Short mmCIF file of C-alpha atoms in Angstrom, two decimals:
data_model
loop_
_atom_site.label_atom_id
_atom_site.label_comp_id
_atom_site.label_asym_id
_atom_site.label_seq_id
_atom_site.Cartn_x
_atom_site.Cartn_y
_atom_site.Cartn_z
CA UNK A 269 56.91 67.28 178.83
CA UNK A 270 56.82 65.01 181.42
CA UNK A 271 55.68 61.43 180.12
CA UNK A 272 53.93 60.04 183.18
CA UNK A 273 51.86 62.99 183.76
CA UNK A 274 50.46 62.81 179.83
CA UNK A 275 49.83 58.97 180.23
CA UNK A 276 48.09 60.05 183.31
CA UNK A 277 45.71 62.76 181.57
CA UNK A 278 44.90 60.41 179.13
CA UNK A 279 43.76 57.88 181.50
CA UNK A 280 41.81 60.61 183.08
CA UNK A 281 40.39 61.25 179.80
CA UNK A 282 39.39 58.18 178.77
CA UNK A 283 37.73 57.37 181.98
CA UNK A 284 35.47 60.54 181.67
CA UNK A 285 34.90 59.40 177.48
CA UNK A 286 34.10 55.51 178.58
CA UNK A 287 31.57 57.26 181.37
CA UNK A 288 29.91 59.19 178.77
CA UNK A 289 30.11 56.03 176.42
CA UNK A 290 28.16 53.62 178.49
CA UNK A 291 25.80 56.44 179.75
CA UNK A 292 24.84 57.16 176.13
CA UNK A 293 24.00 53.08 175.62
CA UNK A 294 22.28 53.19 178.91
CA UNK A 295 19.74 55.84 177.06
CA UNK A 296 18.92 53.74 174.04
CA UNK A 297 18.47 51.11 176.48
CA UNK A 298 16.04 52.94 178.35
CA UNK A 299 14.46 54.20 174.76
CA UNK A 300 14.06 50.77 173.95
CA UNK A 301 12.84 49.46 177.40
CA UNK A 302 10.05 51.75 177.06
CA UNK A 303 8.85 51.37 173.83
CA UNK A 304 8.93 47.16 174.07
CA UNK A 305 6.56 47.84 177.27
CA UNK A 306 4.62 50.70 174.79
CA UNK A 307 5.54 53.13 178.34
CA UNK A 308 6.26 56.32 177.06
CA UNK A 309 4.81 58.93 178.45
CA UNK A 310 5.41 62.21 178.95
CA UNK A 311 7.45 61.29 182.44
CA UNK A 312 9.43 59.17 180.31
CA UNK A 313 10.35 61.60 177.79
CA UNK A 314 11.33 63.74 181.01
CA UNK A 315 13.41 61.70 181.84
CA UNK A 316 14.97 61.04 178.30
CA UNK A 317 15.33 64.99 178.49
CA UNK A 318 17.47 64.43 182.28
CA UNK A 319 19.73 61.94 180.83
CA UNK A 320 20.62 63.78 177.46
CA UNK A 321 21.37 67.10 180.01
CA UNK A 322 23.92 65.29 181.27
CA UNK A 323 25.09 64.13 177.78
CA UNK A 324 25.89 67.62 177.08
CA UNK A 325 27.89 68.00 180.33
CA UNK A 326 30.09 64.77 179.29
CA UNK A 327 30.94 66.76 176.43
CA UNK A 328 31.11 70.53 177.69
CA UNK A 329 33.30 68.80 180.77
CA UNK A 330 35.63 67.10 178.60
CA UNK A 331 35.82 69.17 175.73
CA UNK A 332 37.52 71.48 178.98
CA UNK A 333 39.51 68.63 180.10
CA UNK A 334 40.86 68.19 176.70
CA UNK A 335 41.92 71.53 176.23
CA UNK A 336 43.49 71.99 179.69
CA UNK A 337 45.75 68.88 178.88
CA UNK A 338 46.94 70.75 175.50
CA UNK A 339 47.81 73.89 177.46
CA UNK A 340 49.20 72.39 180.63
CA UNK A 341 51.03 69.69 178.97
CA UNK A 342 51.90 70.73 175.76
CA UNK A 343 51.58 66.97 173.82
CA UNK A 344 53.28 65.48 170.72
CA UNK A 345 52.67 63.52 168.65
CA UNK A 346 50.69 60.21 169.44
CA UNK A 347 49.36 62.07 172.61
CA UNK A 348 47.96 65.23 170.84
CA UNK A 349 46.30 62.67 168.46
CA UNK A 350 44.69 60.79 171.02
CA UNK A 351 43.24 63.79 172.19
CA UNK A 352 41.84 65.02 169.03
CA UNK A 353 40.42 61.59 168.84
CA UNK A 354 38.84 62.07 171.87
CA UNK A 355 37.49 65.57 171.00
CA UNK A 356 36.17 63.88 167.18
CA UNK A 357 34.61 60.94 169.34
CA UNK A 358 32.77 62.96 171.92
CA UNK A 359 30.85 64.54 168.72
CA UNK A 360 29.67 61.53 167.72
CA UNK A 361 28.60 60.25 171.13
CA UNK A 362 26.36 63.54 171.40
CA UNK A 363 24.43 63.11 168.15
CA UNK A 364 23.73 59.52 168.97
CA UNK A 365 22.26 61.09 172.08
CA UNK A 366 20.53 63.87 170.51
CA UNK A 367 18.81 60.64 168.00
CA UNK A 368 17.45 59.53 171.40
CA UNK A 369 15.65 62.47 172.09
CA UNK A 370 13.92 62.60 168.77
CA UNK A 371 13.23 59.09 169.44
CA UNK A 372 11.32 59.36 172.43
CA UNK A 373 9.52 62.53 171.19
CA UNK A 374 7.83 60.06 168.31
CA UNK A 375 7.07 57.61 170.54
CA UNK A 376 5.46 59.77 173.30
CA UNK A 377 2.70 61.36 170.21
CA UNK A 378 2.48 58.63 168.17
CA UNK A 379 0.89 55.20 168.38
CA UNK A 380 2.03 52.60 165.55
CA UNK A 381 1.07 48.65 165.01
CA UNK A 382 2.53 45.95 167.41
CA UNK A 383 4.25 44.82 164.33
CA UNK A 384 5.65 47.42 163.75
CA UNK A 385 6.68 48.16 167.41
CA UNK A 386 8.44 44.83 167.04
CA UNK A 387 10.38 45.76 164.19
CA UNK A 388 11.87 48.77 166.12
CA UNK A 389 12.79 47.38 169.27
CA UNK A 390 14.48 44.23 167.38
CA UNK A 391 16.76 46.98 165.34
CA UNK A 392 17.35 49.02 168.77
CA UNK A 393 18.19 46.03 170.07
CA UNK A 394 20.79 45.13 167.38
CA UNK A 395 22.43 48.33 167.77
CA UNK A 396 22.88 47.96 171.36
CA UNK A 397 24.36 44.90 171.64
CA UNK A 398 27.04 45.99 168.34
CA UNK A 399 27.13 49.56 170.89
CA UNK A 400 28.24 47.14 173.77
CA UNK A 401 30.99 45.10 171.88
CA UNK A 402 32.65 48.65 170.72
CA UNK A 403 32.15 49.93 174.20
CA UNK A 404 34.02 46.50 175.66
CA UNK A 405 36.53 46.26 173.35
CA UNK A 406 37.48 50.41 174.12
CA UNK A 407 38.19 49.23 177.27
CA UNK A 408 40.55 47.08 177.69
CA UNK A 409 41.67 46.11 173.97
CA UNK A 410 43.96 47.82 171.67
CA UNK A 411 42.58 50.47 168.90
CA UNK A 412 42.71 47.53 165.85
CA UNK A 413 41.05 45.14 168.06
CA UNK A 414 38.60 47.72 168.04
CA UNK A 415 37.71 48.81 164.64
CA UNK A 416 37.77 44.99 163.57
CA UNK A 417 34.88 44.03 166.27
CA UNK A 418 33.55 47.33 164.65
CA UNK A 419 33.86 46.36 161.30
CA UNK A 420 32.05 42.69 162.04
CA UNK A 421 28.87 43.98 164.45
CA UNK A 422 28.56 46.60 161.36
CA UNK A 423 28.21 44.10 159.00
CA UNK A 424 25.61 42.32 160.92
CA UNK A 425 23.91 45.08 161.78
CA UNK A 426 23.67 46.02 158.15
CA UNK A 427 22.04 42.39 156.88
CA UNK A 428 19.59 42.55 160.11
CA UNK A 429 18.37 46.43 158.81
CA UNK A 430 18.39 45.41 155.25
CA UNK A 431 15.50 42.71 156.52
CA UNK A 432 13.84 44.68 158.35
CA UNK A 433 13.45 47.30 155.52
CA UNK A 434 11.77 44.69 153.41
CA UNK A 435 9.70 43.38 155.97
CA UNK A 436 8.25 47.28 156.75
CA UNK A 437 7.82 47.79 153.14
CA UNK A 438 5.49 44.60 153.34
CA UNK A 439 3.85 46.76 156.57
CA UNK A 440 2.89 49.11 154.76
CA UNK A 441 1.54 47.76 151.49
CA UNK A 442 -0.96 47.00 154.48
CA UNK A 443 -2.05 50.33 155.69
CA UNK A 444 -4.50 52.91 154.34
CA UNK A 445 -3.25 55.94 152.50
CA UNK A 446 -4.08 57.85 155.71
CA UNK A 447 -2.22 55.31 158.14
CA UNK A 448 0.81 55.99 155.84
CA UNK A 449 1.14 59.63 155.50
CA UNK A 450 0.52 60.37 159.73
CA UNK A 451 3.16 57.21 160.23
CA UNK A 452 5.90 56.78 157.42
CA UNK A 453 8.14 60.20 157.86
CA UNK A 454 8.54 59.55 161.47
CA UNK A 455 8.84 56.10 161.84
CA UNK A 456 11.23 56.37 158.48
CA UNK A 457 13.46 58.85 160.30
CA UNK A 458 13.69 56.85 163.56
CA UNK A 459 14.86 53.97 161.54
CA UNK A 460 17.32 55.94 159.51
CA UNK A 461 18.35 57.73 163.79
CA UNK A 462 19.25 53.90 164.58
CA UNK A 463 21.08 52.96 161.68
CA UNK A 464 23.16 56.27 162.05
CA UNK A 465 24.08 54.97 165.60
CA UNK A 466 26.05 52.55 163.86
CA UNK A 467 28.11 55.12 161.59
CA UNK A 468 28.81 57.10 164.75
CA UNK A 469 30.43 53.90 166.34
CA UNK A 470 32.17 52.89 163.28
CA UNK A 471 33.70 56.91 163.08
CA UNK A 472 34.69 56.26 166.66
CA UNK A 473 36.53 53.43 165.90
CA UNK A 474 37.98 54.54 163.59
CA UNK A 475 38.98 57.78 165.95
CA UNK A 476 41.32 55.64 167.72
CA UNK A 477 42.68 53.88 165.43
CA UNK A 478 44.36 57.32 163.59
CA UNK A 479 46.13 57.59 166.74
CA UNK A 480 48.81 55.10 165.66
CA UNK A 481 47.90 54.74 161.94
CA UNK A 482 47.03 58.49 160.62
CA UNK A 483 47.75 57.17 157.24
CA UNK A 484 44.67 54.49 157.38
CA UNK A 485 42.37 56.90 155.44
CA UNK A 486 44.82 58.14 152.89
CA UNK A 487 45.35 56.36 149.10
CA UNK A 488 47.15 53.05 149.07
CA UNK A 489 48.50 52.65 152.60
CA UNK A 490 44.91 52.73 153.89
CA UNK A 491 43.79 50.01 151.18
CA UNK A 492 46.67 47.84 152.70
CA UNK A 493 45.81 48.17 156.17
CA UNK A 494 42.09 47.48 155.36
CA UNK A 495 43.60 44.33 153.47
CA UNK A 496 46.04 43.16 156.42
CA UNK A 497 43.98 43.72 159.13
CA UNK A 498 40.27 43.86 158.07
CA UNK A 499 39.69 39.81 157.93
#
C-alpha cells in the first residue's frame, strides 16, 4: 500500500465528511431562523426538503468513496479505522438531518405560544453553537481535542435543557386540557429531536477518537483514559 496515496484518500474523505458536517448545521440554522421569525411555511419546509436531498447524497456519495478507498487501497490498521469512523459518523450526521425535517413539518401545522417559541429557538440555539465547536475543532485539532470540547459543550448543553424542561413544565400547568393534548406530543418530541443532536455529536466524537484509542470503550483502560484526559 502506498502511504501517500491513503493519507491522500483520507484527506479527500474528510473534506467531503466536514462538507456534509457544516451543511447539516447550516439546516438547523435555517430551522431555527425560521421559527424565531415564526416563517415557516410551506416554501420553507420545501426548502428544508432540498437541503436534506442533498444530505442523503453526502452520505450515498461517501458511503461510495469509502468503499472505493477499501478496495483500491487495501488499508491497515489506523487507516481502515478512520474509515469506519467515517462510515459510523456519516450515520449520525443523517439522523440529525432527518430530526430537521420532522422539525419543520411541526412547525409548518402547528402554531404554539411566543413563550414557548422562545424556549425552542434558545435550545436550537444551544445546540448549534456546541454543533459549531465540534465542527471547528474536527478541523484542524487532533481527535482528543475533540471529544474533550465535546464532552464540555455537552455538559452545558445538558444544564441549559434541564432548565428549560422545568420552565415548559411551568408552560403548561398554564394551558387548557385541550391546548395540551393538540401541543405536548409534538412539541415533546421536537425537544427530545434537539437534545438527540447532541448524542449524535458526542458518538461522532467519539468516532474519531477509536481511531487511535480502540480500547477507550472497553473495561478499565477506557475508565483511565476518561480519567487522564476527560478534565
Amino acid at each position: 500500500m502506498n502511504y501517500e496515496i491513503m493519507k491522500q484518500s483520507e484527506r479527500e474523505l474528510q473534506s467531503e465528511f466536514l462538507k456534509f458536517c457544516e451543511h447539516v448545521y447550516k439546516t438547523w440554522e435555517f430551522i431555527c431562523k425560521n421559527i424565531k421569525n415564526k416563517t415557516f411555511s410551506q416554501k420553507e419546509l420545501e426548502e428544508v426538503y432540498r437541503m436534506e436531498d442533498i444530505s442523503n447524497h453526502f452520505e450515498a456519495q461517501i458511503q461510495d468513496d469509502c468503499i472505493w478507498v477499501i478496495s483500491k487501497n487495501e488499508p491497515l490498521a489506523n487507516h481502515l479505522r478512520y474509515i469506519i469512523a467515517v462510515l459510523n459518523s456519516i450515520k449520525d450526521l443523517e439522523r440529525m438531518a432527518d430530526y430537521a425535517i420532522n422539525a419543520a413539518r411541526f412547525f409548518v401545522h402547528n402554531q404554539i405560544t411566543n413563550e414557548m417559541r422562545t424556549l425552542i429557538v434558545a435550545l436550537i440555539k444551544d445546540a448549534l453553537i456546541a454543533i459549531k465547536k465540534v465542527n471547528d475543532s474536527l478541523k484542524v485539532k487532533p481527535a482528543i481535542d475533540t471529544y474533550k470540547t465535546c464532552q464540555k459543550v455537552h455538559v452545558t448543553f445538558r444544564n441549559n435543557y434541564a432548565k428549560l424542561i422545568v420552565k415548559l413544565s411551568e408552560i403548561l400547568k398554564r394551558l387548557s386540557v385541550d391546548q395540551i393534548q393538540k401541543l405536548f406530543q409534538g412539541v415533546i418530541i421536537i425537544i427530545k429531536h434537539i437534545e438527540r443532536l447532541m448524542d449524535h455529536v458526542a458518538n461522532i466524537s467519539e468516532n474519531f477518537i477509536f481511531i487511535k484509542q480502540p480500547d477507550l470503550f472497553f473495561g478499565k483502560q477506557s475508565k483511565q483514559f476518561i480519567k487522564d484526559h476527560g478534565k
